[in-house]
Coordinates of C-alpha atoms and ligand atoms in Angstrom, one line a residue:
X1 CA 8.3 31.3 -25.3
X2 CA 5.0 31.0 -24.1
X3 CA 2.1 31.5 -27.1
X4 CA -0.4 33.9 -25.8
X5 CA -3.9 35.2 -27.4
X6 CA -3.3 37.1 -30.1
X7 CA -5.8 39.9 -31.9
X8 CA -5.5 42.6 -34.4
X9 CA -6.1 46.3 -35.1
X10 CA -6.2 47.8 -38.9
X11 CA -5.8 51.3 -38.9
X12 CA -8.1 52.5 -42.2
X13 CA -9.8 55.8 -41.0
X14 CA -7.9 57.8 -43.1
X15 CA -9.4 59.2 -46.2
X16 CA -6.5 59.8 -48.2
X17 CA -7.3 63.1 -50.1
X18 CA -4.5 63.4 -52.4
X19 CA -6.0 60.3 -54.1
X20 CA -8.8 62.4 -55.7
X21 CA -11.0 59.1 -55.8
X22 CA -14.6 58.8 -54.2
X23 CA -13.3 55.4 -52.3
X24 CA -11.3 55.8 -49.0
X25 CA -7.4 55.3 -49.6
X26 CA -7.6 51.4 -47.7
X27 CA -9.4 50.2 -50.9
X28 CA -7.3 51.7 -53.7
X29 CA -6.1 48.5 -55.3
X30 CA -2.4 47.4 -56.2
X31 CA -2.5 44.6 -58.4
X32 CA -6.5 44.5 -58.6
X33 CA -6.6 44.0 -54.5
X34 CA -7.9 46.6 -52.2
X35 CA -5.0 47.7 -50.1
X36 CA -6.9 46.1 -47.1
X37 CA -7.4 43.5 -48.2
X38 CA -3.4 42.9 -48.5
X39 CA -3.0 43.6 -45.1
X40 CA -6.1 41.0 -43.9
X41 CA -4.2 38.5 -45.8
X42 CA -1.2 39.1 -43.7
X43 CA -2.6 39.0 -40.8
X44 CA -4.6 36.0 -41.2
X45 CA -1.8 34.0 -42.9
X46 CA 0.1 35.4 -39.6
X47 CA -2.5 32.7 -38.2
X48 CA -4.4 35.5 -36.0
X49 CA -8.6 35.3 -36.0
X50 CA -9.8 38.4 -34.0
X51 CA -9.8 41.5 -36.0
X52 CA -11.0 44.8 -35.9
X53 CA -10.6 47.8 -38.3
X54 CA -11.2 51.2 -37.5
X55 CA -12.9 52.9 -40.1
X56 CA -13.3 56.1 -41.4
X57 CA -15.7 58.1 -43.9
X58 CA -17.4 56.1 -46.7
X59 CA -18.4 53.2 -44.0
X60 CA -21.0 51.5 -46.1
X61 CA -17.7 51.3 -49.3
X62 CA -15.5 49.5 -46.0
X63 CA -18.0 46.8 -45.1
X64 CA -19.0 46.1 -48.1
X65 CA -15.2 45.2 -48.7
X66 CA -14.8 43.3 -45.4
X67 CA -18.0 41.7 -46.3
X68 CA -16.1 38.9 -47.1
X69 CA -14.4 39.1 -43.9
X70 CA -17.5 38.2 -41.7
X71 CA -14.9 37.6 -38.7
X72 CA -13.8 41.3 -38.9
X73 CA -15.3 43.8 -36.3
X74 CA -15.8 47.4 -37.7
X75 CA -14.8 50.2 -34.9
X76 CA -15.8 53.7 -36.3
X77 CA -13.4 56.8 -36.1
X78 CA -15.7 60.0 -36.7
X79 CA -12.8 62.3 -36.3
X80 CA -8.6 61.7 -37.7
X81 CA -7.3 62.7 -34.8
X82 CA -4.6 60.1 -34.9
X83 CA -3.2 56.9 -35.1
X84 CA -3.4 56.3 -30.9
X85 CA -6.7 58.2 -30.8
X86 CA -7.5 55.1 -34.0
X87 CA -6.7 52.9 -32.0
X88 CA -8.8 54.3 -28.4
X89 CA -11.6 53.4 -30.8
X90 CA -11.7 49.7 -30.9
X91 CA -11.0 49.9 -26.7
X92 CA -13.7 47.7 -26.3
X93 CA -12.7 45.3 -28.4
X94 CA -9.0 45.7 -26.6
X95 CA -10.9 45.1 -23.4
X96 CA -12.0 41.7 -24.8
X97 CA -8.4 40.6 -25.8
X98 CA -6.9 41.6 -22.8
X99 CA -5.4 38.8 -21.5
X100 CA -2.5 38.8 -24.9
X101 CA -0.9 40.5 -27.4
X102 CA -2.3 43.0 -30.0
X103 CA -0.7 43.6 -33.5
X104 CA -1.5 47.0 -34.9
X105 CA -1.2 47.8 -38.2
X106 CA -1.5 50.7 -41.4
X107 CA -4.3 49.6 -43.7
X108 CA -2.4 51.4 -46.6
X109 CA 1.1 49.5 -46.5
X110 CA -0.3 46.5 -48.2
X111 CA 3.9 44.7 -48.3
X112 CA 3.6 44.4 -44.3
X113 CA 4.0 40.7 -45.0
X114 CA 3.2 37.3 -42.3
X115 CA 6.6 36.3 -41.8
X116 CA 7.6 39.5 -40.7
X117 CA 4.7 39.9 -38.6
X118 CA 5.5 36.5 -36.8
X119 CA 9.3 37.3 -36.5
X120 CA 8.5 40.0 -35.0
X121 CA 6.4 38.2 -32.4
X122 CA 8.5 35.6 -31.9
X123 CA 10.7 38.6 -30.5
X124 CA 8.4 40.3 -28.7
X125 CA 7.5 37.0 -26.6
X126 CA 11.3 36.1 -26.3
X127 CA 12.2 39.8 -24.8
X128 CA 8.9 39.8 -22.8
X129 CA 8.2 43.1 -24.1
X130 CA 5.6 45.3 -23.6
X131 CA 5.5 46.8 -27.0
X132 CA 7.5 46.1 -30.2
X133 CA 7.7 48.2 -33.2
X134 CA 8.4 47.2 -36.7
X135 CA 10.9 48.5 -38.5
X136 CA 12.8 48.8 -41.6
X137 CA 15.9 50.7 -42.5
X138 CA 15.1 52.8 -45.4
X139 CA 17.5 54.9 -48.2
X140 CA 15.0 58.0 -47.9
X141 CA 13.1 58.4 -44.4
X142 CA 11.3 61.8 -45.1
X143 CA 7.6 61.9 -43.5
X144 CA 8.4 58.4 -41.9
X145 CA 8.7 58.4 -37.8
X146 CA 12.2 57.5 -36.8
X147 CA 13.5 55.1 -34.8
X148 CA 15.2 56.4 -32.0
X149 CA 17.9 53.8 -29.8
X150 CA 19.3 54.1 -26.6
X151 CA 23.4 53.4 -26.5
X152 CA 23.0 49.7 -26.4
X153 CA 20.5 49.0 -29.0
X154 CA 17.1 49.2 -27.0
X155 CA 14.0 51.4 -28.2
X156 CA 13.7 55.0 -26.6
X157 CA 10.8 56.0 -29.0
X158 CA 9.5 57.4 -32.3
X159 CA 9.7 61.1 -33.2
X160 CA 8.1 62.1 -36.5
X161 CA 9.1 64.1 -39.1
X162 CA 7.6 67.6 -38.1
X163 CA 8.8 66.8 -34.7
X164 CA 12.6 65.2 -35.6
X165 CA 15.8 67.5 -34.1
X166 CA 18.4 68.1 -37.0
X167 CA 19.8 65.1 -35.9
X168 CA 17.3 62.8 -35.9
X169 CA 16.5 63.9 -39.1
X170 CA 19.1 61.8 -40.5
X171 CA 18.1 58.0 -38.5
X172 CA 17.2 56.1 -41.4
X173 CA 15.5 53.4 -39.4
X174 CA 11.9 54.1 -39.2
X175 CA 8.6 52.8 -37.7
X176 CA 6.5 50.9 -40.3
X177 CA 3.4 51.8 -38.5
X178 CA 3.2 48.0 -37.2
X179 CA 3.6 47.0 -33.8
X180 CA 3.0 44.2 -31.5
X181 CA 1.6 45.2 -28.1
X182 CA 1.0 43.7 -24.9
X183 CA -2.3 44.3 -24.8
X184 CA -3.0 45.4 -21.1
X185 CA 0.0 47.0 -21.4
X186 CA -1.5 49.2 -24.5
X187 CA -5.4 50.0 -22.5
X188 CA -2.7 51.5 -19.7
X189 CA -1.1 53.9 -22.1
X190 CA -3.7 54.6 -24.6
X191 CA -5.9 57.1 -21.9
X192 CA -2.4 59.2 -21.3
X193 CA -1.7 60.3 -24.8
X194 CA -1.8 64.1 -25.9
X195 CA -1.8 65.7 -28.8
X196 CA 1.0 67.8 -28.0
X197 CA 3.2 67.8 -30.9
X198 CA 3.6 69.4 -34.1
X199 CA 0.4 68.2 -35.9
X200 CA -2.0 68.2 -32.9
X201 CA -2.7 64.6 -33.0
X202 CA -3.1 62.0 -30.9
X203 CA -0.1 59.8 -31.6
X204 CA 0.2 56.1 -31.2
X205 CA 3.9 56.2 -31.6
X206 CA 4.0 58.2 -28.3
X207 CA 2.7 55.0 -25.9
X208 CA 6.6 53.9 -26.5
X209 CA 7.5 56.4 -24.1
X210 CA 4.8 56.2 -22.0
X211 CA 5.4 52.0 -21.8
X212 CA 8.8 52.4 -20.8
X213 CA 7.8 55.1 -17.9
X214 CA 5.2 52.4 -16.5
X215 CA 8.9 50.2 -16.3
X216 CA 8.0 47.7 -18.9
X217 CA 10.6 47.1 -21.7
X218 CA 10.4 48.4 -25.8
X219 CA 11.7 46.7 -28.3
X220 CA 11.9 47.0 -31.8
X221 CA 11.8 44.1 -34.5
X222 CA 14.1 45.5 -37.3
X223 CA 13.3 43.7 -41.0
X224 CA 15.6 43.6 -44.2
X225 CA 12.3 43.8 -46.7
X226 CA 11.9 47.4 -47.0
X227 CA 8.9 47.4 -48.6
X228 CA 6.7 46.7 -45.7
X229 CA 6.8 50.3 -44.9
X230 CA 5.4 51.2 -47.8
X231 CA 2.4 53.4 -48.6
X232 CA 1.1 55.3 -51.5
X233 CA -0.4 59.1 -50.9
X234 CA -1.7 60.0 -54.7
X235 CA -2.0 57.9 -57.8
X236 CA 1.8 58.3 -58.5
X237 CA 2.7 56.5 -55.5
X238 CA 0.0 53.7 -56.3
X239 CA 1.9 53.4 -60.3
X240 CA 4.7 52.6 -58.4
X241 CA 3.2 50.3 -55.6
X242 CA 1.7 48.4 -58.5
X243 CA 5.0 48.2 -60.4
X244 CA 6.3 46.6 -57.1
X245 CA 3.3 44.3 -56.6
X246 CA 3.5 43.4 -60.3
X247 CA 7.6 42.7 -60.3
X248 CA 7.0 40.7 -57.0
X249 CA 4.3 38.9 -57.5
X250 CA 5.7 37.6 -61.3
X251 CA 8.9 36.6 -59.5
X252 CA 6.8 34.5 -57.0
X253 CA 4.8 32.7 -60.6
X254 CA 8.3 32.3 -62.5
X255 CA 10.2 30.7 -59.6
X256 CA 7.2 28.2 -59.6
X257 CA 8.8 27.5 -63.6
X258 CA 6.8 29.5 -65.4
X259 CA 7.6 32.0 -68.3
X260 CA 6.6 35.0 -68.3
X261 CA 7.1 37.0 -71.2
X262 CA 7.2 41.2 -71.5
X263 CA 4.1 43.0 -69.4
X264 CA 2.1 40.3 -67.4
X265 CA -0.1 41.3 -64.6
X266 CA -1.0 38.8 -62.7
X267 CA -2.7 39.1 -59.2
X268 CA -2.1 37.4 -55.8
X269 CA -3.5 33.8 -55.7
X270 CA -3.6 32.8 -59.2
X271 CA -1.5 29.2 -59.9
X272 CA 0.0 28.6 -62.8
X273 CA 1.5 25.0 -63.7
X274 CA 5.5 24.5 -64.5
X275 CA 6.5 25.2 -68.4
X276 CA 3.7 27.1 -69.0
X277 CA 4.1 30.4 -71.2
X278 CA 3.0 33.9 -70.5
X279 CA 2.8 36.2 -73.4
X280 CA 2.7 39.8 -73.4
X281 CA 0.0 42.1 -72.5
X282 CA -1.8 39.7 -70.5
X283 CA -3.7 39.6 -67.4
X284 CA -4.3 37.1 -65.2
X285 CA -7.2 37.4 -62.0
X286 CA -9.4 36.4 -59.4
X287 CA -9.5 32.8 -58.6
X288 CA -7.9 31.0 -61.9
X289 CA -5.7 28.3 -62.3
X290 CA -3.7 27.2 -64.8
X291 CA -2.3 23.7 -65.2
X292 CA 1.3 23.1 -66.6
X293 CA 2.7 23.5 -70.4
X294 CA -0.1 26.1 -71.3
X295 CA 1.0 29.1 -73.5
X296 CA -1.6 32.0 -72.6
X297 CA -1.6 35.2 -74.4
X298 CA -0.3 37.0 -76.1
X299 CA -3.5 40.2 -75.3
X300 CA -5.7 37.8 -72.7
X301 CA -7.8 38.2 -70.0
X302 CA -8.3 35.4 -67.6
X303 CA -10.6 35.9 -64.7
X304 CA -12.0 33.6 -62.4
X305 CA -11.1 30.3 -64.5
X306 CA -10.1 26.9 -64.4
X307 CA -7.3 26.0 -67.1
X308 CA -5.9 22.4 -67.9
X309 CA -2.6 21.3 -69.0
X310 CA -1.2 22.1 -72.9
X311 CA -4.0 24.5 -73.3
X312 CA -3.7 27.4 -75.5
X313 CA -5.1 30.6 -75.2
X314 CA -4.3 33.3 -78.1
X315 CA -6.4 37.0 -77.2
X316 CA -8.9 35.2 -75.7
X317 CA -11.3 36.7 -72.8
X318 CA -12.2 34.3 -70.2
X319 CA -14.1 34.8 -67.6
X320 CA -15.3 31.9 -64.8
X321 CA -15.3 29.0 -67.3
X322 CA -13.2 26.0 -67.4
X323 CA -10.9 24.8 -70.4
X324 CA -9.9 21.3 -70.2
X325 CA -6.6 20.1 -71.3
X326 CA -4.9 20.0 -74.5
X327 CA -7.7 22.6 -75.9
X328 CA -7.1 25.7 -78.2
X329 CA -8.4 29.1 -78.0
X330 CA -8.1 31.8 -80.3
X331 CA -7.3 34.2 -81.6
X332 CA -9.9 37.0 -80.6
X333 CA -12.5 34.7 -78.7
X334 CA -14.6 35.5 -75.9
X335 CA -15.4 32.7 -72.9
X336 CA -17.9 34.1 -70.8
X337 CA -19.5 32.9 -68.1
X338 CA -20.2 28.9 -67.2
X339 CA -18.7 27.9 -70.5
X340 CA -16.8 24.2 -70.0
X341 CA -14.4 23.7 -73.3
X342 CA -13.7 19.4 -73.0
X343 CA -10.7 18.3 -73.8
X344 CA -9.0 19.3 -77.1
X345 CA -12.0 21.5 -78.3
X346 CA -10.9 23.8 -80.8
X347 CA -11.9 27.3 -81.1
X348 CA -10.9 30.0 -83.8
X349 CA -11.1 33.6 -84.4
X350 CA -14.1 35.5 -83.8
X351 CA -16.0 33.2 -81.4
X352 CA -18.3 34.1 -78.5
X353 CA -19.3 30.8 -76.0
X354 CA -21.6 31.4 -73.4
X355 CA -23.4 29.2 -70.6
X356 CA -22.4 26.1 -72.4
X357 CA -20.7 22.9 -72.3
X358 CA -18.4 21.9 -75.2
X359 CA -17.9 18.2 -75.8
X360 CA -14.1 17.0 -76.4
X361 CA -12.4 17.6 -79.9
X362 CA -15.7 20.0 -81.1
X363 CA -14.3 22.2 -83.8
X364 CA -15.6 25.9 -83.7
X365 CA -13.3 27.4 -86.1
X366 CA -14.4 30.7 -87.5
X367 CA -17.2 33.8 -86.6
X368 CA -19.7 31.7 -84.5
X369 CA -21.9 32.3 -81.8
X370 CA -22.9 29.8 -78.7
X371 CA -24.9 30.6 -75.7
X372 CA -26.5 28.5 -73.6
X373 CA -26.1 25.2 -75.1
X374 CA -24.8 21.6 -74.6
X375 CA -22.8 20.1 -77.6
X376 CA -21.5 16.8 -78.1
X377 CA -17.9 15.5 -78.8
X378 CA -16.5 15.7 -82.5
X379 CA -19.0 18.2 -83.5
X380 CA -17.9 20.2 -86.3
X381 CA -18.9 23.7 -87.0
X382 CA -18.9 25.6 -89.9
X383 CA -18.3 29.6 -90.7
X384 CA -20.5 31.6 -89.0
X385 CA -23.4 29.3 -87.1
X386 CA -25.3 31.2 -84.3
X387 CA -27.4 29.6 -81.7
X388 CA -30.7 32.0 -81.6
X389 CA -31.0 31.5 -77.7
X390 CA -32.9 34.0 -76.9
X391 CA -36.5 35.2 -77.7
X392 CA -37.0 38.3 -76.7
X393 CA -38.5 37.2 -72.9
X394 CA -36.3 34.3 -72.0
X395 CA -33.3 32.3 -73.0
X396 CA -33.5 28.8 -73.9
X397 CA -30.9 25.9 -75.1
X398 CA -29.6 24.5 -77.8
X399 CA -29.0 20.8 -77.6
X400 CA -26.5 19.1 -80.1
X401 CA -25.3 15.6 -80.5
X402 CA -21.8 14.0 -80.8
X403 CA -19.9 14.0 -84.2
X404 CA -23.3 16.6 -85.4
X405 CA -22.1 18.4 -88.4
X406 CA -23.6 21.9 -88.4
X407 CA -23.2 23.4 -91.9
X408 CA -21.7 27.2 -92.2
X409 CA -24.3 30.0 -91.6
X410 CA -26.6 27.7 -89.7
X411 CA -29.2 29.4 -87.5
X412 CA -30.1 27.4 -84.1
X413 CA -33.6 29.1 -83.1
X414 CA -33.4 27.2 -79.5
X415 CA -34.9 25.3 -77.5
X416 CA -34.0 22.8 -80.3
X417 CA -31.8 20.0 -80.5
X418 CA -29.9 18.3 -82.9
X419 CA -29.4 14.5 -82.8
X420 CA -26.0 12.7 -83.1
X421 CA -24.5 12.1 -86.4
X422 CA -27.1 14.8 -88.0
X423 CA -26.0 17.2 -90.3
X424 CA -27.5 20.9 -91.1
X425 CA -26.9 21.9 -94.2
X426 CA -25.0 25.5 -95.1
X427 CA -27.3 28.0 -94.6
X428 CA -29.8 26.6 -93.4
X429 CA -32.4 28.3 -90.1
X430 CA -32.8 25.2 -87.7
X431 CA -36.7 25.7 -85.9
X432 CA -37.3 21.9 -85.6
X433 CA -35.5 19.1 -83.4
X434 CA -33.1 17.2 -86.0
X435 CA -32.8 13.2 -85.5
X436 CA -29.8 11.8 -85.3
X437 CA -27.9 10.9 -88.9
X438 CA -30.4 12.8 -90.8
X439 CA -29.6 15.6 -92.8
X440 CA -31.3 19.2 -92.0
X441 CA -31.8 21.6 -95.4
X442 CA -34.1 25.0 -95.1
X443 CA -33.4 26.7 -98.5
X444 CA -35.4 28.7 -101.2
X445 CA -34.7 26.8 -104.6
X446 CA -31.7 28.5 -106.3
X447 CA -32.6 30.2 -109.9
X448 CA -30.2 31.1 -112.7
X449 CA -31.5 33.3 -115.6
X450 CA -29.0 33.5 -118.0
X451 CA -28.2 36.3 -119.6
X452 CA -30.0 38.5 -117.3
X453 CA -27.5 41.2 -116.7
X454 CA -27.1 42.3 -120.5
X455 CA -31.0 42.2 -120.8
X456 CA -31.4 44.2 -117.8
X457 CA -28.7 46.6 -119.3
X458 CA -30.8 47.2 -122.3
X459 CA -33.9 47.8 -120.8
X460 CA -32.6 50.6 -118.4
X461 CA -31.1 52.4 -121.6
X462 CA -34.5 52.5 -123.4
Ligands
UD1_501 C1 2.5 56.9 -39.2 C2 3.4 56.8 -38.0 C3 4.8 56.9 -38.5 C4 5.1 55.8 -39.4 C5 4.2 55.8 -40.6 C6 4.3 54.6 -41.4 C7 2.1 57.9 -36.2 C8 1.9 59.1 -35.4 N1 3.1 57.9 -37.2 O1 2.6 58.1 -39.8 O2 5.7 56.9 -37.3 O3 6.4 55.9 -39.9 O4 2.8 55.8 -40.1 O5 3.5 54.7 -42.6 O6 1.4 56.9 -36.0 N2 -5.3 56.6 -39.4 C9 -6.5 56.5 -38.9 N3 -7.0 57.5 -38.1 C10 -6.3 58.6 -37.9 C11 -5.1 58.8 -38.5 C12 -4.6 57.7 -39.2 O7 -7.2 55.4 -39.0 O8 -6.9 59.5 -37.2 C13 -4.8 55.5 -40.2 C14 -4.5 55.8 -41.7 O9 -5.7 55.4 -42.4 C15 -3.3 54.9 -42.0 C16 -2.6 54.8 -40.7 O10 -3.5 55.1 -39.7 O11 -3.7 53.7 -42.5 C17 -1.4 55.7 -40.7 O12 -1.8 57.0 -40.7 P1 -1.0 58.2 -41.4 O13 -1.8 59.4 -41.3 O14 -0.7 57.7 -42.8 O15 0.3 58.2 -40.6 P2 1.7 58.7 -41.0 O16 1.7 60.2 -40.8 O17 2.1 58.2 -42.3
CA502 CA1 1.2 57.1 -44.0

């Protein structure tokens, strides 16, 4: 089989009505990823560089998506008038990748998956055809085109649904809208289509026929996963794309040994270590790792963060910050941005860390507040501490040493540091730098009258 230069067109013109959303259908996300961007992970795992989407209305939503797919080319479609009219779009860019093979795909069937986009190379190279469609064999067809055979197996072509006879109503084969062209082979056919069928389009499906009259062979590449032909038309069919996604993609995480425990949503590209837990009514996104015997959740968030081994993390929000190993988190805590918790911090209910660092074994047990600040290892703080970081114009840091003990209710008015070994007393508002193994005490004397509750009694009688 003789490799050859391969290139790739998205279909993604479609608008997608029924959806009743201002984005185009292509970015509706299943499992918090843009349809499309599904499909451009296909087809670059499939190993293939040269891309080009057609797009539809909303261009500006579309590249700001495939902004982070500089390598894609952009072809604009300014009128549906089909999936081979789609494709005429991008001809230049067909032109340029003549001399191999072009796969065409649906933007909105984000299951069409690599390994069924190489199989189905490997056959169309093997059978020297000219063009080979993807199929699948599916229990209900309805709306799909149809895969229609000659006697010994080979492909005759694809007749939609409007335009199916009674008895090609009932092929359950059908064309998952992915095909691998030859791609000389596709510039011939593409200028002889018509929209003469039932919806008045221009139909890619119809260059099968129109191959085989230039006397070059069809094929079709038939796979078992039936979900790479699906798509989802309104919000009910994107529930059940995500309910998919969601049962796939946990399989994928508990086959790597990890437990996942009632709903977890967890979204493509997330690791998580062997033994670790998953509890309930968690989520799990963006680029986050998570090392091995962790138990996370139950009620987290996790975006965008790097987690150790034998962490914990009890209703915690976490967005990109880094917890180190063997540390707890929770319940009801909040990790926002460029926090770093060292190893075996300790964090308890109602805690908020922001922009900091954390050094290893700190305790932050209960109602505290800690933005932009650095703190030592073996700190300990008491109930309620907040670090005043910010003065009204800018935000400044809080600087506190290793095994610092900061009393409960102690204010921080940053900048201000606090030495090692130094210890604020309960209560008290830090506004100067603290040397180290001093003590720190800003209180009004305490006075007792005795008595004074009777006395005042009396006096509001008279
Ligand atoms: C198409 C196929 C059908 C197949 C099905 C699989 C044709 C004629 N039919 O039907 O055989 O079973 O996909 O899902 O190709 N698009 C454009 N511009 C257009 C029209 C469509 O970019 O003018 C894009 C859409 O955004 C979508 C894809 O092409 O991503 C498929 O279009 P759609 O209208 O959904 O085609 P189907 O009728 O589903
Ligand atoms: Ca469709």
């Amino acid at each position: 089989m003789s490799e050859s230069k391969k290139s790739a067109i998205i279909l993604a013109a479609g608008d997608g009505k029924r959806m009743k959303s201002k984005k185009p259908k292509v970015l509706m996300e299943v499992a918090f990823q843009p349809m499309l961007s599904w499909v451009l992970d296909s087809v670059k795992q499939a190993g293939i560089e040269k891309i080009a989407v057609i797009i539809g209305n909303n261009a500006e939503l579309l590249e700001k998506e495939l902004g982070s797919h500089p390598d894609c080319k952009t072809f604009p479609q300014a009128e549906r008038k089909g999936t081979g009219h789609a494709v005429l779009q991008a001809a230049a860019f067909l032109e340029e990748n003549k001399d191999g093979d072009v796969l065409v795909l649906c933007g909105d069937a984000p299951f069409m998956d690599s390994t069924t986009v190489n199989e189905a190379y490997k056959l169309h190279k093997e059978k020297n055809h000219a063009v080979t469609v993807i199929t699948a064999e599916v229990e209900n067809p309805f709306g799909y085109g149809r895969i229609v055979r000659e006697k010994d197996g080979g492909l005759l072509g694809i007749v939609e649904q409007k335009d199916c006879s009674e008895e090609q109503r009932s092929i359950r084969e059908i064309n998952s809208g992915g095909y691998w062209f030859n791609t000389a082979n596709l510039l011939e056919a593409l200028p002889l289509l018509t929209d003469e069928n039932a919806n008045r389009e221009y139909y890619l499906t119809r260059t099968v026929e129109l191959i085989r009259n230039n006397g070059r062979f069809a094929g079709a590449y038939k796979s078992d996963n039936g979900r790479i032909v699906l798509g989802a038309n309104d919000r009910r069919g994107l529930r059940e794309l995500n309910r998919i996604a969601t049962e796939m993609l946990n399989d994928e995480i508990s086959d790597g040994g990890v437990d996942i425990i009632g709903e977890v949503f967890i979204q493509k590209g997330v690791k998580i270590g062997q033994d670790t837990v998953i509890l309930p009514n968690t989520i799990i996104k963006g680029d986050t790792v998570i090392g091995e015997g962790c138990v996370i959740g139950p009620n987290s968030f996790i975006e965008d963060c790097k987690i150790g081994n034998e962490v914990t993390l009890n209703n915690v929000q976490a967005f990109e910050s880094c917890v180190e190993d063997g540390a707890k988190v929770g319940p009801f805590v909040q990790l926002r941005p460029n926090t770093t918790l060292k190893k075996g911090v300790k964090i308890g209910d109602f805690v908020e860390v922001k922009n900091s660092v954390i050094g290893e074994k700190t305790s932050i047990a209960h109602l505290t507040y800690i933005g932009d600040s650095d703190v030592g290892a073996g700190v300990n703080f008491g109930c309620g501490c907040v670090t005043a970081n910010y003065d009204g114009i800018a935000k400044h840091r809080t600087v506190i040493g290793d095994n610092a003990f900061i009393g409960c209710n102690t204010n921080l008015i940053a900048p201000v540091t606090v030495g090692e070994n130094a210890t604020t007393a309960a209560g008290t508002t830090v506004t100067k730098n603290v040397p180290a193994n001093s003590l720190a005490i800003e209180r009004g004397q305490m006075n007792v009258k005795e008595n004074w509750e009777k006395n005042f009694l009396r006096k509001k009688k008279k």
